[in-house]
Amino acid sequence: QVQLQQSGPGLVKPSQTLSLTCVISGDSVSSAAWNWIRQSPSRGLEWLGRTYYRSKWYNDYAVSVKSRITINPDTSKNQFSLQLNSVTPEDTAVYYCARGWLGAGFNYWGQGTLVTVSS
Amino acid sequence: QSALTQPPSASGSPGQSVTMSCTGTSSDVGGYNSVSWYQQHPGKAPKLMIYEVSKRPSGVPDRFSGSKSDNTASLTVSGLQAEDEADYYCSSYAGSNNLVFGGGTKLTVL
């Protein structure tokens, strides 16, 4: 059974970097697409980006955050991470990691992390 | 504002059927057979209920079914049960390695 366990701070100051990690059990970070999605009352559900391995590592990012986001796999720890730079209060949301391909749905999700951007 | 349009609410009595819609454009819903539906209970992560318009993941009851016509996708829940009360979200591949979601429909079981 695939399980995703998220970790990271729940409070980030404006202009700083939001960092979250998603540890994978029951699967390999090299075997599927791994995504970050966030949810807020103002923006609803929003796909942020993904990483996946097909002979080499690929990343795709949503246009809305493309200039500020990095998603990195870590094969040694079987996990992947999210970094979102220069955050503002608009980035306050529950952040989820999830497994799945864009056209085929996300069938496993992390537990969610509420990240508040505030000074 | 979400890219896909869903009615904010829907309701039905136990045992009845309810259908929820998800309207997009020819660039997303109408252009790909890549619509998914998620069920979300309060405080929980979304759960995949339907993928690729009408396929059910293992473990999802066959009371849940999906379809699509032109730019509108639909999720039907038959034989409504109390535990079906939740928020339901649709998503669609939108080309160029992009994904869009709907704003969600709150399903109430009367």
PDB file of C-alpha atoms in Angstrom, chain B:
ATOM      1  CA  GLN B   1     -11.699  31.693 -10.125  1.00  0.00           C
ATOM      2  CA  SER B   2     -11.406  28.013 -11.094  1.00  0.00           C
ATOM      3  CA  ALA B   3     -10.892  26.996 -14.696  1.00  0.00           C
ATOM      4  CA  LEU B   4     -13.699  24.408 -14.647  1.00  0.00           C
ATOM      5  CA  THR B   5     -17.223  25.361 -13.596  1.00  0.00           C
ATOM      6  CA  GLN B   6     -19.137  23.266 -11.095  1.00  0.00           C
ATOM      7  CA  PRO B   7     -22.445  24.118  -9.399  1.00  0.00           C
ATOM      8  CA  PRO B   8     -21.785  25.019  -5.769  1.00  0.00           C
ATOM      9  CA  SER B   9     -24.328  22.600  -4.362  1.00  0.00           C
ATOM     10  CA  ALA B  10     -26.360  19.497  -5.081  1.00  0.00           C
ATOM     11  CA  SER B  11     -28.619  17.358  -2.944  1.00  0.00           C
ATOM     12  CA  GLY B  12     -30.641  14.190  -2.895  1.00  0.00           C
ATOM     13  CA  SER B  13     -32.388  11.825  -0.531  1.00  0.00           C
ATOM     14  CA  PRO B  14     -30.989   8.450   0.465  1.00  0.00           C
ATOM     15  CA  GLY B  15     -31.457   5.929  -2.319  1.00  0.00           C
ATOM     16  CA  GLN B  16     -31.894   8.572  -4.997  1.00  0.00           C
ATOM     17  CA  SER B  17     -29.476   9.464  -7.783  1.00  0.00           C
ATOM     18  CA  VAL B  18     -27.760  12.804  -8.215  1.00  0.00           C
ATOM     19  CA  THR B  19     -25.686  14.095 -11.110  1.00  0.00           C
ATOM     20  CA  MET B  20     -23.063  16.822 -10.806  1.00  0.00           C
ATOM     21  CA  SER B  21     -21.649  18.685 -13.782  1.00  0.00           C
ATOM     22  CA  CYS B  22     -18.238  20.052 -14.655  1.00  0.00           C
ATOM     23  CA  THR B  23     -18.045  22.474 -17.557  1.00  0.00           C
ATOM     24  CA  GLY B  24     -14.854  23.453 -19.324  1.00  0.00           C
ATOM     25  CA  THR B  25     -13.802  24.238 -22.858  1.00  0.00           C
ATOM     26  CA  SER B  26     -12.486  22.473 -25.925  1.00  0.00           C
ATOM     27  CA  SER B  27      -8.993  23.112 -24.532  1.00  0.00           C
ATOM     28  CA  ASP B  28      -9.524  20.949 -21.495  1.00  0.00           C
ATOM     29  CA  VAL B  29     -12.640  18.824 -20.865  1.00  0.00           C
ATOM     30  CA  GLY B  30     -13.674  18.701 -24.508  1.00  0.00           C
ATOM     31  CA  GLY B  31     -10.203  18.110 -25.836  1.00  0.00           C
ATOM     32  CA  TYR B  32      -9.098  15.114 -23.788  1.00  0.00           C
ATOM     33  CA  ASN B  33     -10.574  12.005 -22.196  1.00  0.00           C
ATOM     34  CA  SER B  34      -8.706  12.955 -19.036  1.00  0.00           C
ATOM     35  CA  VAL B  35     -11.366  14.064 -16.575  1.00  0.00           C
ATOM     36  CA  SER B  36     -11.060  12.917 -12.971  1.00  0.00           C
ATOM     37  CA  TRP B  37     -13.418  13.269 -10.032  1.00  0.00           C
ATOM     38  CA  TYR B  38     -12.475  13.520  -6.369  1.00  0.00           C
ATOM     39  CA  GLN B  39     -14.471  13.179  -3.172  1.00  0.00           C
ATOM     40  CA  GLN B  40     -13.339  15.207  -0.173  1.00  0.00           C
ATOM     41  CA  HIS B  41     -14.679  14.958   3.365  1.00  0.00           C
ATOM     42  CA  PRO B  42     -13.979  17.820   5.789  1.00  0.00           C
ATOM     43  CA  GLY B  43     -10.403  17.899   6.960  1.00  0.00           C
ATOM     44  CA  LYS B  44      -9.372  15.030   4.689  1.00  0.00           C
ATOM     45  CA  ALA B  45      -7.364  14.761   1.498  1.00  0.00           C
ATOM     46  CA  PRO B  46      -9.276  14.325  -1.760  1.00  0.00           C
ATOM     47  CA  LYS B  47      -9.997  10.740  -2.834  1.00  0.00           C
ATOM     48  CA  LEU B  48      -9.962   9.696  -6.483  1.00  0.00           C
ATOM     49  CA  MET B  49     -13.387   8.388  -7.495  1.00  0.00           C
ATOM     50  CA  ILE B  50     -13.280   8.479 -11.314  1.00  0.00           C
ATOM     51  CA  TYR B  51     -10.423   8.845 -13.786  1.00  0.00           C
ATOM     52  CA  GLU B  52     -10.236   9.083 -17.575  1.00  0.00           C
ATOM     53  CA  VAL B  53     -13.884  10.217 -17.673  1.00  0.00           C
ATOM     54  CA  SER B  54     -15.529   6.960 -16.609  1.00  0.00           C
ATOM     55  CA  LYS B  55     -13.051   4.540 -15.028  1.00  0.00           C
ATOM     56  CA  ARG B  56     -13.310   3.614 -11.353  1.00  0.00           C
ATOM     57  CA  PRO B  57     -10.247   2.876  -9.243  1.00  0.00           C
ATOM     58  CA  SER B  58     -10.268  -0.355  -7.317  1.00  0.00           C
ATOM     59  CA  GLY B  59     -12.430  -0.068  -4.215  1.00  0.00           C
ATOM     60  CA  VAL B  60     -14.727   2.697  -5.454  1.00  0.00           C
ATOM     61  CA  PRO B  61     -18.366   1.522  -5.428  1.00  0.00           C
ATOM     62  CA  ASP B  62     -20.064   1.117  -8.792  1.00  0.00           C
ATOM     63  CA  ARG B  63     -22.683   3.569  -7.537  1.00  0.00           C
ATOM     64  CA  PHE B  64     -20.259   6.207  -8.826  1.00  0.00           C
ATOM     65  CA  SER B  65     -20.124   6.708 -12.576  1.00  0.00           C
ATOM     66  CA  GLY B  66     -18.715   9.313 -14.921  1.00  0.00           C
ATOM     67  CA  SER B  67     -19.452  10.517 -18.420  1.00  0.00           C
ATOM     68  CA  LYS B  68     -18.669  13.349 -20.779  1.00  0.00           C
ATOM     69  CA  SER B  69     -20.429  15.183 -23.578  1.00  0.00           C
ATOM     70  CA  ASP B  70     -18.599  17.883 -25.492  1.00  0.00           C
ATOM     71  CA  ASN B  71     -17.160  20.310 -22.935  1.00  0.00           C
ATOM     72  CA  THR B  72     -19.135  19.034 -19.954  1.00  0.00           C
ATOM     73  CA  ALA B  73     -18.300  16.080 -17.744  1.00  0.00           C
ATOM     74  CA  SER B  74     -20.707  14.569 -15.243  1.00  0.00           C
ATOM     75  CA  LEU B  75     -20.485  12.486 -12.094  1.00  0.00           C
ATOM     76  CA  THR B  76     -23.534  10.459 -11.103  1.00  0.00           C
ATOM     77  CA  VAL B  77     -23.971   8.966  -7.662  1.00  0.00           C
ATOM     78  CA  SER B  78     -26.715   6.335  -7.571  1.00  0.00           C
ATOM     79  CA  GLY B  79     -28.331   4.894  -4.474  1.00  0.00           C
ATOM     80  CA  LEU B  80     -27.241   7.843  -2.345  1.00  0.00           C
ATOM     81  CA  GLN B  81     -25.913   6.998   1.090  1.00  0.00           C
ATOM     82  CA  ALA B  82     -25.232   9.238   4.055  1.00  0.00           C
ATOM     83  CA  GLU B  83     -21.472   8.775   3.673  1.00  0.00           C
ATOM     84  CA  ASP B  84     -21.616  10.217   0.153  1.00  0.00           C
ATOM     85  CA  GLU B  85     -22.139  13.669   1.664  1.00  0.00           C
ATOM     86  CA  ALA B  86     -18.927  15.492   0.779  1.00  0.00           C
ATOM     87  CA  ASP B  87     -17.374  17.976  -1.608  1.00  0.00           C
ATOM     88  CA  TYR B  88     -16.748  16.737  -5.136  1.00  0.00           C
ATOM     89  CA  TYR B  89     -14.126  18.197  -7.454  1.00  0.00           C
ATOM     90  CA  CYS B  90     -13.442  17.586 -11.101  1.00  0.00           C
ATOM     91  CA  SER B  91     -10.139  18.027 -12.876  1.00  0.00           C
ATOM     92  CA  SER B  92      -9.049  17.856 -16.482  1.00  0.00           C
ATOM     93  CA  TYR B  93      -5.827  17.726 -18.397  1.00  0.00           C
ATOM     94  CA  ALA B  94      -5.521  21.045 -20.233  1.00  0.00           C
ATOM     95  CA  GLY B  95      -2.639  20.411 -22.590  1.00  0.00           C
ATOM     96  CA  SER B  96       0.987  21.562 -22.367  1.00  0.00           C
ATOM     97  CA  ASN B  97       1.533  19.570 -19.174  1.00  0.00           C
ATOM     98  CA  ASN B  98      -1.106  21.501 -17.292  1.00  0.00           C
ATOM     99  CA  LEU B  99      -4.031  20.444 -15.118  1.00  0.00           C
ATOM    100  CA  VAL B 100      -7.092  22.417 -14.073  1.00  0.00           C
ATOM    101  CA  PHE B 101      -9.632  21.855 -11.318  1.00  0.00           C
ATOM    102  CA  GLY B 102     -13.223  22.844 -10.785  1.00  0.00           C
ATOM    103  CA  GLY B 103     -14.402  24.896  -7.845  1.00  0.00           C
ATOM    104  CA  GLY B 104     -16.219  21.954  -6.273  1.00  0.00           C
ATOM    105  CA  THR B 105     -19.808  20.897  -5.565  1.00  0.00           C
ATOM    106  CA  LYS B 106     -21.038  20.317  -2.027  1.00  0.00           C
ATOM    107  CA  LEU B 107     -23.283  17.254  -2.045  1.00  0.00           C
ATOM    108  CA  THR B 108     -25.862  17.108   0.724  1.00  0.00           C
ATOM    109  CA  VAL B 109     -27.741  13.913   1.505  1.00  0.00           C
ATOM    110  CA  LEU B 110     -31.125  15.032   2.818  1.00  0.00           C
TER     111      LEU B 110
END
